[in-house]
Coordinates of C-alpha atoms and ligand atoms in Angstrom, one line a residue:
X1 CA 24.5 0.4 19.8
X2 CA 26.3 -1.7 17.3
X3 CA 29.7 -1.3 16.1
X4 CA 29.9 1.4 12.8
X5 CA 30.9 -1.7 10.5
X6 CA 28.0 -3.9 11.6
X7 CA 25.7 -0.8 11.7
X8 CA 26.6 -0.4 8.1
X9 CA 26.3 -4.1 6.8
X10 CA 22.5 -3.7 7.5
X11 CA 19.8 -3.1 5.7
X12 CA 17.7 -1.2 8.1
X13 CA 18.1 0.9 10.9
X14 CA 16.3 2.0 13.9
X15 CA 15.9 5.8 14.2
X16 CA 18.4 6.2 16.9
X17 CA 21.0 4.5 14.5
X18 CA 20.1 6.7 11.4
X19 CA 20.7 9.6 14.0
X20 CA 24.2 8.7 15.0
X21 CA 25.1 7.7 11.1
X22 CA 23.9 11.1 10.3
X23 CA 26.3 12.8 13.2
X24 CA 29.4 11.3 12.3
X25 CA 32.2 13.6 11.8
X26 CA 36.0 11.4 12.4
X27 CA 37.6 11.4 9.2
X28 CA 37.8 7.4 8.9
X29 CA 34.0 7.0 10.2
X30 CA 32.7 9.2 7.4
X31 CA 34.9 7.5 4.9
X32 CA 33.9 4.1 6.1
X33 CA 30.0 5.7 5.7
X34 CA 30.8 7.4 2.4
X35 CA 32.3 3.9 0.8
X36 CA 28.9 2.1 1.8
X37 CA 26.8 4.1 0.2
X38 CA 28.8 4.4 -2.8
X39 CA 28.5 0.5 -3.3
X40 CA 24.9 0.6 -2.4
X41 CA 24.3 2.6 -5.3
X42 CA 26.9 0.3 -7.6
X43 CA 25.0 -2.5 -6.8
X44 CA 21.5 -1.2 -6.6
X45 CA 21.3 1.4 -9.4
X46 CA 24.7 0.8 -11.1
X47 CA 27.7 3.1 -12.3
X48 CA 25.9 5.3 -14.5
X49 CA 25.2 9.0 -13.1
X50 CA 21.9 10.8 -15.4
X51 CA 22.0 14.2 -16.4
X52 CA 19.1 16.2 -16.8
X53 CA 19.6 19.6 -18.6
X54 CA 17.9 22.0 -15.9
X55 CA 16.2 25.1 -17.6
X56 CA 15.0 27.8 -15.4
X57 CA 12.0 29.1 -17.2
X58 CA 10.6 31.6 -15.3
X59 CA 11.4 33.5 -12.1
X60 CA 7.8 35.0 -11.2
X61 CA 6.0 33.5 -8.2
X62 CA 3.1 34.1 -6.3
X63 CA 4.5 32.4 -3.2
X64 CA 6.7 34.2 -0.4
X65 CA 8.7 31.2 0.8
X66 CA 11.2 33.4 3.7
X67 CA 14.7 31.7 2.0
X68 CA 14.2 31.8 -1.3
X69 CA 15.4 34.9 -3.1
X70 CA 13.1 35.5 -5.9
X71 CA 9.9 35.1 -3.3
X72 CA 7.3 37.3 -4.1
X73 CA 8.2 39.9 -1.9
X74 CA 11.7 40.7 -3.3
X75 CA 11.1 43.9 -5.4
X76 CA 14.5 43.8 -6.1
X77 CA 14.9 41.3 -8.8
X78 CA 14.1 41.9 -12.6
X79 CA 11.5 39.0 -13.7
X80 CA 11.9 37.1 -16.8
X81 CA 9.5 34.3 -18.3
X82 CA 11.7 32.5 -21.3
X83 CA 9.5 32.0 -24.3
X84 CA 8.3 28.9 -26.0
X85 CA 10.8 29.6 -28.7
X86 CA 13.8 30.1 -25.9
X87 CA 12.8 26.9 -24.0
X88 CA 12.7 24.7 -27.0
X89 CA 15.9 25.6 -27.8
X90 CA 17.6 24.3 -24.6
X91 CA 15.6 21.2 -24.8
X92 CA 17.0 20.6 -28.5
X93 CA 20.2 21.2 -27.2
X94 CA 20.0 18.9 -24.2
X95 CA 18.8 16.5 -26.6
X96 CA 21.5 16.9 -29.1
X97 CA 24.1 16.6 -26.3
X98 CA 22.7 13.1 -25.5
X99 CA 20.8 14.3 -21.7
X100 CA 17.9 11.7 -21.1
X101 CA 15.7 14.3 -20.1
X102 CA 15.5 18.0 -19.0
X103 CA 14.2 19.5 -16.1
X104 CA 11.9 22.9 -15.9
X105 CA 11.7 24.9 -12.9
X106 CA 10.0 28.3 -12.2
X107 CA 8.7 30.0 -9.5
X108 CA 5.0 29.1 -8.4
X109 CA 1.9 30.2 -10.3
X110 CA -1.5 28.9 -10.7
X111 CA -3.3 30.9 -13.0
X112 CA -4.9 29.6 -16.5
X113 CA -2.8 31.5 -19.1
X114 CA 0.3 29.8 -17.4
X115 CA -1.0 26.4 -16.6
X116 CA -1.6 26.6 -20.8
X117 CA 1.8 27.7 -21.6
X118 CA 3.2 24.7 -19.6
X119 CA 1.2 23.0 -21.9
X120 CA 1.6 24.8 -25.0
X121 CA 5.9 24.2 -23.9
X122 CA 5.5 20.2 -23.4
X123 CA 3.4 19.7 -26.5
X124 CA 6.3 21.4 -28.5
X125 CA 9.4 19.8 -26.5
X126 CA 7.6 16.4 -27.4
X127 CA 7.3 17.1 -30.7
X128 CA 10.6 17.9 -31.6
X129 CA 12.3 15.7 -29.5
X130 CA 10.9 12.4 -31.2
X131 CA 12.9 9.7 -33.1
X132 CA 14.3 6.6 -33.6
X133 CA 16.7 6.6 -30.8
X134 CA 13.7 8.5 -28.4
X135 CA 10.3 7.1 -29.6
X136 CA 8.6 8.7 -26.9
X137 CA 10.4 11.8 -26.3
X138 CA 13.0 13.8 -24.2
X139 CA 12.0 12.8 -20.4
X140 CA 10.8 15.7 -19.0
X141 CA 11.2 16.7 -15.2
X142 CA 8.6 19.3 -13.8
X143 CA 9.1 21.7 -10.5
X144 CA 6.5 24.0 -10.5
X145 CA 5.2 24.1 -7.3
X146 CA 2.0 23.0 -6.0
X147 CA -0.8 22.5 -8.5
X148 CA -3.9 20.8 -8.1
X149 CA -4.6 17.1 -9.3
X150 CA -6.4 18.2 -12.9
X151 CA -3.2 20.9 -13.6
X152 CA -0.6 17.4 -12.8
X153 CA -2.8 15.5 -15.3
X154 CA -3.1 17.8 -18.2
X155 CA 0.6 18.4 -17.8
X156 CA 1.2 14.5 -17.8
X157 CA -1.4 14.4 -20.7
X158 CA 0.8 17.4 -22.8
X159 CA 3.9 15.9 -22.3
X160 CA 3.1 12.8 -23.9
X161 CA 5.6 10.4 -22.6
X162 CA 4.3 8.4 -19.4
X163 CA 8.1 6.5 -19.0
X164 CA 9.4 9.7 -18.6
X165 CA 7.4 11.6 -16.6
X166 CA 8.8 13.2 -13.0
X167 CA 7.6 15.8 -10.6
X168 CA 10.4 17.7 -8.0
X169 CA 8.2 18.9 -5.1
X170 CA 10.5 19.1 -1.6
X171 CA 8.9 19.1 1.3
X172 CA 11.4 21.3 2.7
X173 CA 11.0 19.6 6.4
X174 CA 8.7 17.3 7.7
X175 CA 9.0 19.0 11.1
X176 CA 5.7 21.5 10.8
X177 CA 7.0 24.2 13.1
X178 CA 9.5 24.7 11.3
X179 CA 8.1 24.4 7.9
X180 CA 5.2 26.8 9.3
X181 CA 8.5 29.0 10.1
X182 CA 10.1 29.0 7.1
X183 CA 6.9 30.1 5.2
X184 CA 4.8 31.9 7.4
X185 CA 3.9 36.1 6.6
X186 CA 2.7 37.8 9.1
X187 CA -0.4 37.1 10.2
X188 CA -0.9 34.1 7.7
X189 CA 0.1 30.8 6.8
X190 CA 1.0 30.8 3.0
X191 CA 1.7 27.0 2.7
X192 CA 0.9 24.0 5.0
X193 CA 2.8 20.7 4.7
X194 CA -0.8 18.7 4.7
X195 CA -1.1 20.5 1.0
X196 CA 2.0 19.5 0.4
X197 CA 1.8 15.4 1.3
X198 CA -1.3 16.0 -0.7
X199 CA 0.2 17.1 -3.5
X200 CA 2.7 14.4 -3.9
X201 CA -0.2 12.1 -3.9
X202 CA -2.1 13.7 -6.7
X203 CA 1.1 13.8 -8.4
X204 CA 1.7 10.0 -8.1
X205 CA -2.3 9.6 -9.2
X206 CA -1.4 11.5 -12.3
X207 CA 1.5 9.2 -13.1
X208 CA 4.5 10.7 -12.6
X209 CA 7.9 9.7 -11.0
X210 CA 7.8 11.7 -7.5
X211 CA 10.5 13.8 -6.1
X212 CA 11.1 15.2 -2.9
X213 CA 13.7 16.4 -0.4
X214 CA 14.5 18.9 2.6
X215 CA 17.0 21.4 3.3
X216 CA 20.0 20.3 5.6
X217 CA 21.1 23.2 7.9
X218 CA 18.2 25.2 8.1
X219 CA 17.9 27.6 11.2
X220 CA 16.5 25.6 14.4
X221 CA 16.6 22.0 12.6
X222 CA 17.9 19.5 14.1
X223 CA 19.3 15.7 13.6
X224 CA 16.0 14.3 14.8
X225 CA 14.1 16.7 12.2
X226 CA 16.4 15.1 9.0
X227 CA 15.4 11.7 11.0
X228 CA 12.0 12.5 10.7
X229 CA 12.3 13.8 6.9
X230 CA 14.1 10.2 6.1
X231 CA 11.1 8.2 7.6
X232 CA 8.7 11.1 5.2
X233 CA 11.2 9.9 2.1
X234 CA 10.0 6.2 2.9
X235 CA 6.3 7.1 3.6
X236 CA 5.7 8.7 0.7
X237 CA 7.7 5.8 -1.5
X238 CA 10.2 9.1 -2.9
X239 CA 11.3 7.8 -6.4
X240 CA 13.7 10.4 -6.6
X241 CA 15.0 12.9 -3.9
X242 CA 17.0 16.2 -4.6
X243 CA 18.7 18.1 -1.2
X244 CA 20.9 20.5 -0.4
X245 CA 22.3 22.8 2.2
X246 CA 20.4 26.0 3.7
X247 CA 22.5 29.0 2.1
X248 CA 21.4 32.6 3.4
X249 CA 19.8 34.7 0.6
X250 CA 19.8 38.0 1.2
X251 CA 17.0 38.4 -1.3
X252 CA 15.2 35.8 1.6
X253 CA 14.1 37.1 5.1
X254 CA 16.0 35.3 6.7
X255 CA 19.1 36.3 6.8
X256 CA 19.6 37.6 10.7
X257 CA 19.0 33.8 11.2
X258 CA 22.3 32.7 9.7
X259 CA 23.6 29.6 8.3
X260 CA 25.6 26.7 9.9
X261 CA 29.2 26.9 9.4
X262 CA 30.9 25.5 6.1
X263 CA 32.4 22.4 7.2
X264 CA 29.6 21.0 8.8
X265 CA 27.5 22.0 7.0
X266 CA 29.1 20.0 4.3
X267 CA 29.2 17.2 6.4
X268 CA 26.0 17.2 7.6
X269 CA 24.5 17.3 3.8
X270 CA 26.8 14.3 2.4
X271 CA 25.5 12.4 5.7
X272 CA 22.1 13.0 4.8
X273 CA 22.7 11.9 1.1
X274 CA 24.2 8.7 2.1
X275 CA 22.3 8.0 4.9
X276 CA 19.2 8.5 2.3
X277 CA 21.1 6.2 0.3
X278 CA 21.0 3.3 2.6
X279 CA 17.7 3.7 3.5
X280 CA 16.1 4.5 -0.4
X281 CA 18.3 1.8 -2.2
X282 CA 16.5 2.1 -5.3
X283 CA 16.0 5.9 -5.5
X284 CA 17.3 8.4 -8.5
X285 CA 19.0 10.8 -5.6
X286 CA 20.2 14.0 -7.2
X287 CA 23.2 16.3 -6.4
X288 CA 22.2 20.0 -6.2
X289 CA 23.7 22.7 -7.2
X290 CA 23.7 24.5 -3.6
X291 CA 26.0 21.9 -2.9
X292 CA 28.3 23.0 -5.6
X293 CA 27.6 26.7 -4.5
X294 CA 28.7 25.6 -0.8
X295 CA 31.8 23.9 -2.0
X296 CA 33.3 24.0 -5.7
X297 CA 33.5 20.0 -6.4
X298 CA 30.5 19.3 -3.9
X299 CA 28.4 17.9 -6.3
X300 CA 31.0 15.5 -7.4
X301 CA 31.3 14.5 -3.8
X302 CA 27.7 14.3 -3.4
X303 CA 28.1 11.5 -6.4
X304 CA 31.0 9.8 -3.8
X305 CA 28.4 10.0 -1.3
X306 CA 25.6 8.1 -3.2
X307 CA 23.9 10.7 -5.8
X308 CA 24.0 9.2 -9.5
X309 CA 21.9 12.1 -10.8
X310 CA 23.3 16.1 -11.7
X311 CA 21.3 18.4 -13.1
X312 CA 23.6 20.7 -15.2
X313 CA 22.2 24.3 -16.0
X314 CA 21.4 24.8 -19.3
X315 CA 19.2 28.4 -18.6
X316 CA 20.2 31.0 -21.1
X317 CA 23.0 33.3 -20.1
X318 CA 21.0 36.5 -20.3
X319 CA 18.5 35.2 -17.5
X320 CA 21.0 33.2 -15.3
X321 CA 21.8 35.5 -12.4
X322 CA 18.2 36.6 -12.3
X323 CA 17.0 33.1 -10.8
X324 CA 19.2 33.7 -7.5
X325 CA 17.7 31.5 -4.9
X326 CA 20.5 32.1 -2.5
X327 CA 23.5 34.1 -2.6
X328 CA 26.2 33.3 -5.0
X329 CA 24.5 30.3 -6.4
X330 CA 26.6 28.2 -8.3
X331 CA 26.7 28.2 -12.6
X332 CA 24.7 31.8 -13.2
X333 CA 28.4 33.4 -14.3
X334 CA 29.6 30.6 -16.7
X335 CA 29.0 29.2 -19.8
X336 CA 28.2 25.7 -21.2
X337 CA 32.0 24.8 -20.9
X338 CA 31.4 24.7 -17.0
X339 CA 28.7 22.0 -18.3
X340 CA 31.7 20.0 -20.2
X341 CA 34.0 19.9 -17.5
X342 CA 31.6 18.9 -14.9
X343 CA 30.5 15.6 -17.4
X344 CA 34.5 15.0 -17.6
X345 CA 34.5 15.3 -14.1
X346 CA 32.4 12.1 -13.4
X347 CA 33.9 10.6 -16.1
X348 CA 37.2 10.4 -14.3
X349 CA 34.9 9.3 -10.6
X350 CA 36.1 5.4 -10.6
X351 CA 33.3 3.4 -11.0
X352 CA 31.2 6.0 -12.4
X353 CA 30.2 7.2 -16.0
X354 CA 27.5 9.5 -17.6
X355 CA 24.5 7.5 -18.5
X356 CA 23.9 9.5 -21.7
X357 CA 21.0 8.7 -24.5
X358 CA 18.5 7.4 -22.0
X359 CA 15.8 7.9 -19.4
X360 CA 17.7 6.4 -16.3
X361 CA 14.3 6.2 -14.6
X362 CA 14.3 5.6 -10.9
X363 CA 14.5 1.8 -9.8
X364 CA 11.7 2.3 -7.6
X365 CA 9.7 3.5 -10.1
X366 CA 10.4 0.8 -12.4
X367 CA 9.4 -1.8 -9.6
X368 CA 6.3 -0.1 -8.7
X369 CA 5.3 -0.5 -12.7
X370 CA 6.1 -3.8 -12.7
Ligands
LIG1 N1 19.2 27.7 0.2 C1 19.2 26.4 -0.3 N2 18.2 26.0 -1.1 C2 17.2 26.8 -1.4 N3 16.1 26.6 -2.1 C3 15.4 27.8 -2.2 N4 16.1 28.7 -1.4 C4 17.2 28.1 -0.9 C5 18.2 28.5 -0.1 N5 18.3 29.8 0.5 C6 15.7 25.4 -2.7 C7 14.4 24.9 -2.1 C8 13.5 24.7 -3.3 C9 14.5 24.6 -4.5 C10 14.0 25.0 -5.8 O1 15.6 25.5 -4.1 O2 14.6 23.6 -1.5 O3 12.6 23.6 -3.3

């Protein structure tokens, strides 16, 4: 194999390449991998990192997903569903504060009375969120779950602002045995990647900017497996991609399984996020808060590492440490001043700066339109 400089002057890479970029570990390798992606993104998506307010609306699911702490099956967490009047409030204030767009995230349900208060929600968000500066609109992120083709299009329909419309579905892994293992119950398979590939289509039918991603760390994966999920990324054209590290959740049933250790587990995730980098020039690539959770700062060195989007959490206090997808998750104890100091924070990145009062829609994307 190449030399690591000549590996990283070049603009694609066979699998066995992305493998060893994604193992290194000597201080000065990672460094030299950590600079290149950091002036991919300059050059290719520029110095502004988005923020998208993220508002946890609800914590009922129907699904039983074994690491996710408010799965179905955890009788041990008090459920909450924010109402219309509570969610419009954070979007006004993510709006005031100058975020492009907001993100909404709940558990996973497909029954009628919620698929209508999605609707009810985007119908008022884009209402009030409409002027001058915003003629269409606060963007407006969706992640709830798997829904079927009409559900994506009367959400796109409600939300009423087609240049600012995204989806965040991750895949999880593109290695099936392991996603079978990772939501299997007894007895029966609950999900099935197929659905999901199929899903991301309907969602990109239905016009939205689509997000995926994996978990790095999980029990049993391997380098080849986060091979494989990079070569998914580019297969299903990701315009945006959130990851993170695998965290045990003791609300999850998975917790005899373990985690990987902390420092390479770090490593391995800010590999992944620049190797992703290099190989999704164009792509919005987000830095998630179970990277902050892992290790206070990660998601600012998730930004060094080639991430220009952070979603800060904007959930009201009273609900915060009832949406606990994994032990000691980051932001559910603090207030919005955690929120200003994090903005100061890539502020002061060189080279970086908040790209506030605008859509920051994914490159990708903006090619694909045309
Ligand atoms: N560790 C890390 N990330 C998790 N998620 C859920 N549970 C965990 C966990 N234990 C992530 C999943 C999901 C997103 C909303 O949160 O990747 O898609």
């Amino acid at each position: 194999m190449s030399t690591l400089s000549t590996l990283l002057a070049q603009t694609q890479w066979t699998d066995e390449e992305r493998r060893y970029l994604l193992s290194l570990t000597k201080p000065e390798d990672v460094e030299a991998l950590r600079a290149r992606a950091f002036s991919v993104t300059t050059e290719t998506m520029g110095p502004n990192v988005y923020l998208r307010g993220l508002i946890e609306i609800s914590n009922l699911c129907t699904a039983n997903c074994r690491y996710c702490g408010i799965r179905k099956s955890n009788h041990e967490v008090e459920r909450y569903t924010l109402s219309q009047d509570q969610i419009l409030a954070c979007a006004l204030e993510a709006h005031r504060l100058g975020y492009g767009s907001i993100a909404i995230q709940a558990g996973e349900r497909r029954d009628e009375k919620w698929v209508r208060f999605i609707e009810d929600v985007l119908k008022a968000i884009h209402a009030a969120t409409q002027d001058e500066a915003h003629p269409h609109g606060l963007g407006i992120t969706l992640s709830l779950g798997e829904q079927t083709l009409e559900v994506y299009e009367r959400w796109a329909a409600a939300a009423g602002n087609p240049e600012g419309l995204r989806y965040l579905l991750r895949i999880e892994s593109s290695n099936p045995t392991l996603f079978n293992a990772l939501h299997s119950t007894p007895g029966k398979y609950e999900k099935v990647l197929e659905h999901r590939y199929r899903a991301l289509q309907d969602l990109r039918r239905a016009g939205y900017q689509v997000g995926t991603g994996v978990m790095i760390g999980l029990p049993n994966q391997t380098l080849d497996d986060l091979v494989h999920d990079l070569r998914t990324f580019e297969t299903i054209d990701a315009d945006m991609i959130g990851m993170g590290p695998y965290i045990t959740s003791h609300g999850g049933d998975m917790v005899e399984e373990g985690m990987m250790a902390h420092d390479p587990l770090l490593q391995r995730t800010l590999n992944m996020i620049a190797v992703t980098r290099l190989v999704l020039t164009g792509a919005n690539i987000a830095a998630a808060t179970a990277l902050e959770t892992l290790e206070p700062g990660g998601r600012l060195k998730g930004i060094t590492y080639g991430c220009n989007v952070v979603m800060p959490n904007i959930t009201p206090q009273l609900t915060r440490t009832s949406y606990q997808l994994y032990d000691n998750k980051s932001g559910t104890e603090v207030g919005s001043e955690a929120n200003r100091a994090i903005e100061a924070a890539i502020n002061a990145i060189p080279g970086r700066q908040l790209g506030l009062f605008t859509l920051g829609s994914a490159k990708r994307w903006c090619a694909r339109q045309g």
